[in-house]
mmCIF file of C-alpha atoms and ligand atoms in Angstrom:
data_model
loop_
_atom_site.group_PDB
_atom_site.id
_atom_site.type_symbol
_atom_site.label_atom_id
_atom_site.label_comp_id
_atom_site.label_asym_id
_atom_site.label_seq_id
_atom_site.Cartn_x
_atom_site.Cartn_y
_atom_site.Cartn_z
ATOM 1 C CA MET A 19 0.078 -37.608 27.635
ATOM 2 C CA ARG A 20 3.613 -38.331 27.896
ATOM 3 C CA GLY A 21 7.396 -37.100 25.706
ATOM 4 C CA ASN A 22 8.335 -33.503 25.537
ATOM 5 C CA PRO A 23 5.480 -31.474 27.381
ATOM 6 C CA TYR A 24 6.485 -28.198 25.711
ATOM 7 C CA LEU A 25 5.847 -30.201 22.015
ATOM 8 C CA PRO A 26 2.017 -30.234 21.930
ATOM 9 C CA ALA A 27 0.259 -33.247 21.211
ATOM 10 C CA LEU A 28 -2.112 -32.537 17.625
ATOM 11 C CA ALA A 29 -6.370 -32.759 18.614
ATOM 12 C CA LYS A 30 -9.164 -32.581 16.273
ATOM 13 C CA ILE A 31 -12.105 -31.000 17.460
ATOM 14 C CA VAL A 32 -14.695 -33.183 16.950
ATOM 15 C CA LYS A 33 -17.720 -31.335 18.473
ATOM 16 C CA THR A 34 -18.225 -27.795 19.468
ATOM 17 C CA ARG A 35 -21.922 -26.863 21.190
ATOM 18 C CA ARG A 36 -22.730 -23.082 21.905
ATOM 19 C CA GLU A 37 -23.556 -22.295 25.522
ATOM 20 C CA THR A 38 -24.012 -19.098 25.487
ATOM 21 C CA PRO A 39 -23.419 -15.765 22.505
ATOM 22 C CA ASP A 40 -19.980 -15.257 23.151
ATOM 23 C CA THR A 41 -18.924 -19.146 24.824
ATOM 24 C CA ALA A 42 -18.835 -22.727 23.340
ATOM 25 C CA THR A 43 -17.248 -26.273 24.754
ATOM 26 C CA PHE A 44 -14.739 -27.715 22.431
ATOM 27 C CA ARG A 45 -14.761 -31.431 22.222
ATOM 28 C CA LEU A 46 -11.448 -32.311 21.335
ATOM 29 C CA GLU A 47 -9.926 -36.000 20.264
ATOM 30 C CA ILE A 48 -6.003 -36.205 21.286
ATOM 31 C CA GLU A 49 -4.551 -37.792 18.007
ATOM 32 C CA GLY A 50 -2.606 -41.530 18.746
ATOM 33 C CA SER A 51 -3.217 -41.520 22.253
ATOM 34 C CA GLY A 52 -5.091 -43.363 24.715
ATOM 35 C CA GLY A 53 -6.914 -40.389 25.871
ATOM 36 C CA LEU A 54 -6.272 -37.877 28.703
ATOM 37 C CA GLU A 55 -6.338 -38.923 32.334
ATOM 38 C CA PHE A 56 -6.478 -35.827 34.900
ATOM 39 C CA THR A 57 -7.746 -35.042 38.039
ATOM 40 C CA PRO A 58 -10.988 -32.698 38.384
ATOM 41 C CA GLY A 59 -9.189 -28.892 38.081
ATOM 42 C CA GLN A 60 -6.775 -29.729 36.147
ATOM 43 C CA PHE A 61 -6.134 -27.243 33.201
ATOM 44 C CA ILE A 62 -4.531 -27.769 29.314
ATOM 45 C CA GLU A 63 -3.113 -25.388 27.116
ATOM 46 C CA VAL A 64 -4.289 -25.907 23.722
ATOM 47 C CA SER A 65 -2.750 -23.623 20.686
ATOM 48 C CA ALA A 66 -3.772 -22.472 17.447
ATOM 49 C CA PHE A 67 -1.285 -22.938 15.316
ATOM 50 C CA GLY A 68 -0.464 -19.525 13.517
ATOM 51 C CA TYR A 69 -2.221 -17.453 16.849
ATOM 52 C CA GLY A 70 -0.463 -18.937 20.007
ATOM 53 C CA GLU A 71 -1.526 -20.544 23.177
ATOM 54 C CA ALA A 72 -3.977 -20.293 25.748
ATOM 55 C CA PRO A 73 -5.102 -22.431 29.446
ATOM 56 C CA PHE A 74 -8.297 -23.874 29.597
ATOM 57 C CA SER A 75 -9.788 -25.640 32.814
ATOM 58 C CA ILE A 76 -11.095 -29.289 31.348
ATOM 59 C CA SER A 77 -14.689 -29.012 31.869
ATOM 60 C CA SER A 78 -15.749 -33.006 30.954
ATOM 61 C CA SER A 79 -16.163 -35.546 32.770
ATOM 62 C CA PRO A 80 -12.590 -37.369 34.108
ATOM 63 C CA LEU A 81 -14.764 -40.613 34.181
ATOM 64 C CA GLU A 82 -14.346 -39.891 30.214
ATOM 65 C CA ARG A 83 -10.829 -40.505 28.399
ATOM 66 C CA SER A 84 -11.551 -40.902 24.795
ATOM 67 C CA TYR A 85 -12.010 -37.109 24.796
ATOM 68 C CA VAL A 86 -11.285 -34.006 26.815
ATOM 69 C CA GLU A 87 -13.722 -31.195 26.498
ATOM 70 C CA VAL A 88 -12.858 -27.153 27.318
ATOM 71 C CA THR A 89 -15.269 -24.597 27.895
ATOM 72 C CA VAL A 90 -13.933 -21.332 26.072
ATOM 73 C CA ARG A 91 -15.187 -17.462 25.998
ATOM 74 C CA ARG A 92 -14.065 -15.668 23.347
ATOM 75 C CA VAL A 93 -11.766 -13.125 24.040
ATOM 76 C CA GLY A 94 -9.377 -12.450 22.310
ATOM 77 C CA ASN A 95 -6.785 -14.123 19.534
ATOM 78 C CA VAL A 96 -6.871 -17.583 20.499
ATOM 79 C CA THR A 97 -10.077 -17.807 21.391
ATOM 80 C CA ARG A 98 -11.293 -16.110 17.934
ATOM 81 C CA ALA A 99 -9.183 -18.560 16.442
ATOM 82 C CA LEU A 100 -11.024 -21.735 18.086
ATOM 83 C CA PHE A 101 -14.008 -20.569 17.455
ATOM 84 C CA ASN A 102 -13.158 -19.739 14.080
ATOM 85 C CA MET A 103 -11.919 -23.612 13.392
ATOM 86 C CA GLY A 104 -14.732 -25.377 14.804
ATOM 87 C CA GLU A 105 -15.316 -28.880 13.836
ATOM 88 C CA GLY A 106 -12.710 -30.315 11.928
ATOM 89 C CA GLY A 107 -10.063 -28.231 13.551
ATOM 90 C CA VAL A 108 -6.922 -29.066 14.469
ATOM 91 C CA VAL A 109 -5.404 -27.561 17.677
ATOM 92 C CA GLY A 110 -2.501 -28.690 19.978
ATOM 93 C CA VAL A 111 -2.886 -29.819 23.032
ATOM 94 C CA ARG A 112 -0.378 -29.688 26.177
ATOM 95 C CA GLY A 113 -1.000 -31.085 29.922
ATOM 96 C CA PRO A 114 -2.795 -32.123 31.810
ATOM 97 C CA PHE A 115 -1.259 -29.523 34.163
ATOM 98 C CA GLY A 116 -1.582 -28.236 37.870
ATOM 99 C CA ARG A 117 -3.606 -29.058 41.106
ATOM 100 C CA GLY A 118 -7.200 -29.845 40.994
ATOM 101 C CA TRP A 119 -9.387 -30.205 43.422
ATOM 102 C CA PRO A 120 -8.347 -32.411 46.608
ATOM 103 C CA ILE A 121 -11.371 -35.303 46.014
ATOM 104 C CA GLU A 122 -9.515 -37.617 48.175
ATOM 105 C CA GLU A 123 -9.942 -35.442 51.034
ATOM 106 C CA MET A 124 -13.145 -34.189 50.275
ATOM 107 C CA LYS A 125 -14.582 -37.296 50.430
ATOM 108 C CA GLY A 126 -17.034 -37.952 53.029
ATOM 109 C CA GLN A 127 -17.568 -34.805 53.898
ATOM 110 C CA ASN A 128 -20.511 -32.288 52.679
ATOM 111 C CA LEU A 129 -19.768 -29.831 49.342
ATOM 112 C CA LEU A 130 -20.626 -26.101 48.827
ATOM 113 C CA MET A 131 -19.980 -25.514 45.202
ATOM 114 C CA ILE A 132 -20.073 -21.953 43.743
ATOM 115 C CA GLY A 133 -19.433 -21.136 40.262
ATOM 116 C CA GLY A 134 -20.128 -17.797 38.824
ATOM 117 C CA GLY A 135 -20.565 -17.393 34.905
ATOM 118 C CA ILE A 136 -17.748 -19.790 33.173
ATOM 119 C CA GLY A 137 -16.477 -20.365 35.930
ATOM 120 C CA ILE A 138 -18.283 -23.245 36.480
ATOM 121 C CA ALA A 139 -15.863 -25.014 34.022
ATOM 122 C CA PRO A 140 -13.674 -26.749 36.558
ATOM 123 C CA LEU A 141 -16.856 -27.606 38.409
ATOM 124 C CA ARG A 142 -17.799 -29.803 35.660
ATOM 125 C CA PRO A 143 -15.642 -32.463 35.966
ATOM 126 C CA LEU A 144 -16.324 -32.889 39.626
ATOM 127 C CA ILE A 145 -19.602 -32.520 40.131
ATOM 128 C CA GLU A 146 -20.009 -35.569 37.521
ATOM 129 C CA TYR A 147 -17.291 -37.247 39.511
ATOM 130 C CA VAL A 148 -19.564 -36.519 42.318
ATOM 131 C CA ILE A 149 -22.657 -37.564 40.983
ATOM 132 C CA ALA A 150 -20.670 -40.667 39.535
ATOM 133 C CA HIS A 151 -19.195 -41.732 43.338
ATOM 134 C CA ARG A 152 -22.424 -40.366 44.851
ATOM 135 C CA ASN A 153 -22.247 -42.381 48.349
ATOM 136 C CA SER A 154 -18.782 -41.193 48.753
ATOM 137 C CA PHE A 155 -20.054 -37.669 49.960
ATOM 138 C CA GLY A 156 -22.301 -35.599 52.038
ATOM 139 C CA ASP A 157 -24.756 -32.981 50.908
ATOM 140 C CA VAL A 158 -23.731 -31.940 48.047
ATOM 141 C CA ILE A 159 -25.340 -28.271 47.097
ATOM 142 C CA LEU A 160 -24.298 -26.070 43.857
ATOM 143 C CA LEU A 161 -24.597 -22.630 43.710
ATOM 144 C CA TYR A 162 -24.072 -20.878 40.390
ATOM 145 C CA GLY A 163 -24.306 -17.595 39.430
ATOM 146 C CA ALA A 164 -24.248 -15.965 35.655
ATOM 147 C CA ARG A 165 -24.933 -12.552 34.637
ATOM 148 C CA THR A 166 -28.048 -12.964 32.509
ATOM 149 C CA PRO A 167 -30.139 -16.286 31.477
ATOM 150 C CA LYS A 168 -28.675 -15.978 28.416
ATOM 151 C CA ASP A 169 -25.330 -16.414 30.056
ATOM 152 C CA ILE A 170 -25.819 -19.800 31.449
ATOM 153 C CA VAL A 171 -23.791 -22.191 30.575
ATOM 154 C CA TYR A 172 -23.956 -26.419 30.735
ATOM 155 C CA LYS A 173 -27.882 -25.700 30.407
ATOM 156 C CA GLU A 174 -28.980 -29.178 30.118
ATOM 157 C CA GLU A 175 -26.355 -30.631 32.645
ATOM 158 C CA LEU A 176 -27.552 -28.263 35.148
ATOM 159 C CA GLU A 177 -31.308 -30.033 35.072
ATOM 160 C CA ARG A 178 -29.493 -33.095 34.705
ATOM 161 C CA TRP A 179 -27.629 -32.463 38.128
ATOM 162 C CA ARG A 180 -30.559 -31.443 39.633
ATOM 163 C CA GLU A 181 -31.437 -35.202 40.278
ATOM 164 C CA HIS A 182 -28.607 -36.165 41.772
ATOM 165 C CA ILE A 183 -27.600 -32.907 43.789
ATOM 166 C CA ASP A 184 -29.159 -29.790 44.826
ATOM 167 C CA VAL A 185 -29.097 -27.150 42.307
ATOM 168 C CA ARG A 186 -29.673 -23.305 42.888
ATOM 169 C CA LEU A 187 -29.406 -20.398 40.293
ATOM 170 C CA THR A 188 -29.287 -16.678 40.612
ATOM 171 C CA VAL A 189 -28.832 -14.110 37.275
ATOM 172 C CA ASP A 190 -27.510 -10.469 37.937
ATOM 173 C CA VAL A 191 -30.273 -9.202 35.603
ATOM 174 C CA GLY A 192 -33.307 -11.522 34.324
ATOM 175 C CA ASP A 193 -35.628 -11.102 31.990
ATOM 176 C CA GLU A 194 -39.097 -11.612 30.997
ATOM 177 C CA THR A 195 -38.203 -15.334 30.943
ATOM 178 C CA TRP A 196 -36.694 -15.344 34.157
ATOM 179 C CA ARG A 197 -38.739 -16.955 37.434
ATOM 180 C CA GLY A 198 -35.917 -17.700 39.300
ATOM 181 C CA ARG A 199 -33.473 -16.162 41.932
ATOM 182 C CA THR A 200 -31.604 -12.358 40.702
ATOM 183 C CA GLY A 201 -28.753 -10.593 42.430
ATOM 184 C CA VAL A 202 -25.270 -11.819 42.396
ATOM 185 C CA VAL A 203 -24.400 -14.981 43.759
ATOM 186 C CA THR A 204 -23.179 -14.345 47.497
ATOM 187 C CA VAL A 205 -27.116 -13.954 47.411
ATOM 188 C CA LEU A 206 -27.523 -17.930 47.635
ATOM 189 C CA LEU A 207 -25.472 -18.472 50.263
ATOM 190 C CA ASP A 208 -28.222 -16.524 52.844
ATOM 191 C CA ASP A 209 -30.514 -19.754 52.208
ATOM 192 C CA VAL A 210 -27.896 -22.747 52.560
ATOM 193 C CA GLU A 211 -27.795 -23.701 55.945
ATOM 194 C CA VAL A 212 -24.552 -26.389 55.993
ATOM 195 C CA ASP A 213 -22.161 -27.276 59.036
ATOM 196 C CA PRO A 214 -18.876 -25.483 58.063
ATOM 197 C CA ARG A 215 -17.306 -28.318 60.209
ATOM 198 C CA GLU A 216 -17.854 -31.290 57.954
ATOM 199 C CA THR A 217 -18.468 -29.190 54.529
ATOM 200 C CA TYR A 218 -15.549 -28.151 51.753
ATOM 201 C CA SER A 219 -16.640 -24.718 49.766
ATOM 202 C CA VAL A 220 -15.173 -24.935 46.582
ATOM 203 C CA GLN A 221 -15.759 -21.938 44.239
ATOM 204 C CA CYS A 222 -13.873 -20.935 40.478
ATOM 205 C CA GLY A 223 -15.085 -17.062 39.145
ATOM 206 C CA PRO A 224 -14.117 -13.738 38.794
ATOM 207 C CA PRO A 225 -11.773 -12.408 41.238
ATOM 208 C CA ILE A 226 -14.223 -10.178 42.704
ATOM 209 C CA MET A 227 -16.607 -13.406 43.355
ATOM 210 C CA ILE A 228 -13.995 -15.279 44.921
ATOM 211 C CA TYR A 229 -13.310 -12.457 47.348
ATOM 212 C CA PHE A 230 -16.475 -11.294 48.599
ATOM 213 C CA VAL A 231 -18.159 -15.934 48.268
ATOM 214 C CA THR A 232 -14.653 -16.164 50.340
ATOM 215 C CA ARG A 233 -15.488 -13.118 53.478
ATOM 216 C CA ARG A 234 -19.001 -14.715 53.632
ATOM 217 C CA LEU A 235 -17.675 -18.337 54.375
ATOM 218 C CA VAL A 236 -15.274 -17.059 56.752
ATOM 219 C CA GLU A 237 -18.357 -15.839 58.355
ATOM 220 C CA MET A 238 -20.042 -18.417 58.003
ATOM 221 C CA GLY A 239 -17.390 -20.535 59.909
ATOM 222 C CA PHE A 240 -15.632 -21.794 57.066
ATOM 223 C CA THR A 241 -12.199 -22.607 58.516
ATOM 224 C CA ASP A 242 -9.030 -20.914 55.928
ATOM 225 C CA ASP A 243 -8.524 -25.116 54.643
ATOM 226 C CA ARG A 244 -12.091 -25.397 53.874
ATOM 227 C CA ILE A 245 -12.253 -22.578 51.233
ATOM 228 C CA LEU A 246 -10.806 -23.614 48.400
ATOM 229 C CA PHE A 247 -10.969 -21.403 44.992
ATOM 230 C CA SER A 248 -9.200 -22.172 41.201
ATOM 231 C CA LEU A 249 -7.309 -19.352 40.635
ATOM 232 C CA GLU A 250 -6.689 -17.301 36.966
ATOM 233 C CA ARG A 251 -3.003 -16.117 36.107
ATOM 234 C CA LEU A 252 -1.499 -15.214 32.927
ATOM 235 C CA MET A 253 0.166 -17.897 31.710
ATOM 236 C CA LYS A 254 3.193 -19.202 29.367
ATOM 237 C CA CYS A 255 4.668 -22.476 30.018
ATOM 238 C CA GLY A 256 2.100 -24.178 32.715
ATOM 239 C CA MET A 257 4.883 -26.155 34.283
ATOM 240 C CA GLY A 258 6.414 -24.070 36.858
ATOM 241 C CA PHE A 259 9.406 -22.856 34.692
ATOM 242 C CA CYS A 260 9.099 -18.928 33.535
ATOM 243 C CA GLY A 261 7.246 -17.548 36.611
ATOM 244 C CA HIS A 262 4.469 -15.280 34.398
ATOM 245 C CA CYS A 263 1.942 -16.685 37.059
ATOM 246 C CA MET A 264 3.678 -16.114 40.302
ATOM 247 C CA ILE A 265 1.725 -14.342 43.375
ATOM 248 C CA GLY A 266 3.450 -14.454 46.320
ATOM 249 C CA GLY A 267 5.962 -17.353 46.273
ATOM 250 C CA LYS A 268 3.341 -19.860 44.157
ATOM 251 C CA TYR A 269 3.571 -20.581 40.191
ATOM 252 C CA VAL A 270 -0.518 -20.847 39.871
ATOM 253 C CA CYS A 271 -0.216 -23.011 36.994
ATOM 254 C CA ARG A 272 2.291 -25.957 39.375
ATOM 255 C CA ASP A 273 1.377 -25.556 43.502
ATOM 256 C CA GLY A 274 -2.519 -24.326 41.692
ATOM 257 C CA PRO A 275 -4.784 -23.191 39.873
ATOM 258 C CA VAL A 276 -6.740 -24.826 43.010
ATOM 259 C CA PHE A 277 -5.792 -23.232 46.319
ATOM 260 C CA LYS A 278 -6.290 -23.489 49.411
ATOM 261 C CA TYR A 279 -7.578 -19.762 51.035
ATOM 262 C CA SER A 280 -4.845 -21.006 54.334
ATOM 263 C CA GLU A 281 -2.547 -21.134 51.395
ATOM 264 C CA VAL A 282 -2.221 -18.175 49.691
ATOM 265 C CA LYS A 283 -4.337 -16.133 52.570
ATOM 266 C CA GLY A 284 -2.642 -12.581 52.315
ATOM 267 C CA LEU A 285 -1.103 -12.817 48.935
ATOM 268 C CA LEU A 286 -4.884 -12.727 47.410
ATOM 269 C CA GLU A 287 -6.413 -10.209 48.585
ATOM 270 C CA PRO A 288 -5.065 -7.442 46.560
ATOM 271 C CA ALA A 289 -4.796 -9.678 43.380
ATOM 272 C CA LEU A 290 -8.664 -10.609 43.821
ATOM 273 C CA VAL A 291 -9.596 -6.437 43.862
ATOM 274 C CA ARG A 292 -7.642 -5.536 41.731
HETATM 275 C C1 FAD B 26 -5.487 -22.015 35.048
HETATM 276 C C2 FAD B 26 -6.557 -20.899 33.873
HETATM 277 C C3 FAD B 26 -7.741 -21.725 33.112
HETATM 278 C C4 FAD B 26 -8.397 -20.950 32.450
HETATM 279 N N1 FAD B 26 -9.774 -21.415 31.805
HETATM 280 C C5 FAD B 26 -10.302 -21.274 31.037
HETATM 281 C C6 FAD B 26 -11.599 -21.706 30.802
HETATM 282 O O1 FAD B 26 -11.814 -22.672 31.063
HETATM 283 N N2 FAD B 26 -12.400 -21.162 29.538
HETATM 284 C C7 FAD B 26 -11.759 -19.889 29.419
HETATM 285 O O2 FAD B 26 -12.530 -19.404 28.293
HETATM 286 N N3 FAD B 26 -10.907 -18.984 29.835
HETATM 287 C C8 FAD B 26 -9.539 -19.668 30.815
HETATM 288 N N4 FAD B 26 -9.083 -18.936 31.525
HETATM 289 C C9 FAD B 26 -8.983 -18.022 30.586
HETATM 290 C C10 FAD B 26 -7.715 -17.582 28.935
HETATM 291 O O3 FAD B 26 -7.154 -18.356 29.089
HETATM 292 C C11 FAD B 26 -8.035 -17.214 28.508
HETATM 293 O O4 FAD B 26 -9.306 -16.333 28.022
HETATM 294 C C12 FAD B 26 -6.907 -17.215 27.307
HETATM 295 O O5 FAD B 26 -6.022 -16.838 27.815
HETATM 296 C C13 FAD B 26 -7.164 -15.270 26.315
HETATM 297 O O6 FAD B 26 -6.735 -15.956 25.259
HETATM 298 P P1 FAD B 26 -6.722 -14.967 23.781
HETATM 299 O O7 FAD B 26 -5.730 -15.070 23.183
HETATM 300 O O8 FAD B 26 -8.275 -15.178 23.351
HETATM 301 O O9 FAD B 26 -7.062 -13.300 24.504
HETATM 302 P P2 FAD B 26 -6.125 -12.199 24.199
HETATM 303 O O10 FAD B 26 -5.983 -12.163 23.324
HETATM 304 O O11 FAD B 26 -4.657 -12.773 24.848
HETATM 305 O O12 FAD B 26 -6.638 -11.850 25.593
HETATM 306 C C14 FAD B 26 -7.670 -10.343 25.387
HETATM 307 C C15 FAD B 26 -8.532 -10.066 26.828
HETATM 308 O O13 FAD B 26 -8.447 -11.411 27.453
HETATM 309 C C16 FAD B 26 -7.816 -10.753 28.658
HETATM 310 N N5 FAD B 26 -7.139 -12.269 29.573
HETATM 311 C C17 FAD B 26 -6.165 -12.803 28.625
HETATM 312 N N6 FAD B 26 -5.968 -13.814 30.029
HETATM 313 C C18 FAD B 26 -7.119 -13.604 30.447
HETATM 314 C C19 FAD B 26 -7.041 -14.697 32.275
HETATM 315 N N7 FAD B 26 -5.959 -15.649 32.180
HETATM 316 N N8 FAD B 26 -7.159 -14.457 33.100
HETATM 317 C C20 FAD B 26 -8.200 -12.960 32.739
HETATM 318 N N9 FAD B 26 -8.140 -11.949 31.366
HETATM 319 C C21 FAD B 26 -7.420 -12.609 30.727
HETATM 320 C C22 FAD B 26 -6.301 -10.026 28.457
HETATM 321 O O14 FAD B 26 -6.123 -9.008 29.242
HETATM 322 C C23 FAD B 26 -7.309 -9.103 26.759
HETATM 323 O O15 FAD B 26 -8.032 -7.897 27.703
HETATM 324 C C24 FAD B 26 -8.250 -19.935 31.835
HETATM 325 C C25 FAD B 26 -7.149 -19.335 32.044
HETATM 326 C C26 FAD B 26 -6.077 -20.109 33.506
HETATM 327 C C27 FAD B 26 -4.615 -19.567 34.134
HETATM 328 S S1 FES B 27 2.973 -20.099 33.710
HETATM 329 FE FE1 FES B 27 5.381 -20.553 33.853
HETATM 330 S S2 FES B 27 5.787 -20.530 35.798
HETATM 331 FE FE2 FES B 27 3.274 -20.894 36.002
#
């Protein structure tokens, strides 16, 4: 999108898909534009008029230009308004903003992706890109952890992705239907055999997950510049002007949300274990 970056474009919610009891994926068609060009890992600011604006990772494939999707957990004012609007609702969209996953740098390498809960959202466009360019990457493993089987998002996609990449799931707490692994997502790292010198690890999830997964990856021999994650901070402008999202000297909205551990080491730990 071009023009004044503070002015949202209007977008219609053309489809919603309930993922879990409190999470849904919204498909947005931006009015009067040729679609949205973005890099996996970037985010948009979505406004529910009369309620406010909030940042969401773009969760759709970058190869699909006619619409953009966001996967939203209902937690407060803006997210509740989006759920109440449903299909046909009109929202504002600014962006895309931020720095996404360094796809060109990762080409030719193995990928170890780790997602926790709804944190898998910014990995979805990357996974779709990798599958569409499967020969450009080595072994690709996705480790995904959710609280319970009911909290697993992208159930359809996970089945489709299995045909192209190695998908491994765990839930913190199983139920009578669950036959898979239980335990937090780090348990899945126990069975992973990759050469850390030829692998990039990319992760997104709650701060506590990033903290423990990063510690484990370091123990496994990953260097700090091969440990990548997407961070969340409270944001306003989304463009590096207001300072709301700063950690240390970095603007999460502009310099991130994707960072290498080497870029935020030392700045990050107190924020992750808060
Ligand atoms: C770069 C980025 C990408 C994001 N991507 C997604 C996404 O793909 N899907 C998604 O559901 N959410 C995502 N979020 C978080 C999302 O922006 C917040 O959930 C949203 O702003 C909440 O707005 P609200 O008005 O509904 O809630 P509010 O009424 O503002 O707050 C409700 C509760 O949520 C807490 N909260 C608000 N914002 C955040 C936040 N950023 N991090 C942690 N807690 C928060 C508040 O402290 C409060 O307890 C992302 C945030 C960032 C910065
Ligand atoms: S949100 Fe304004 S500087 Fe990052």
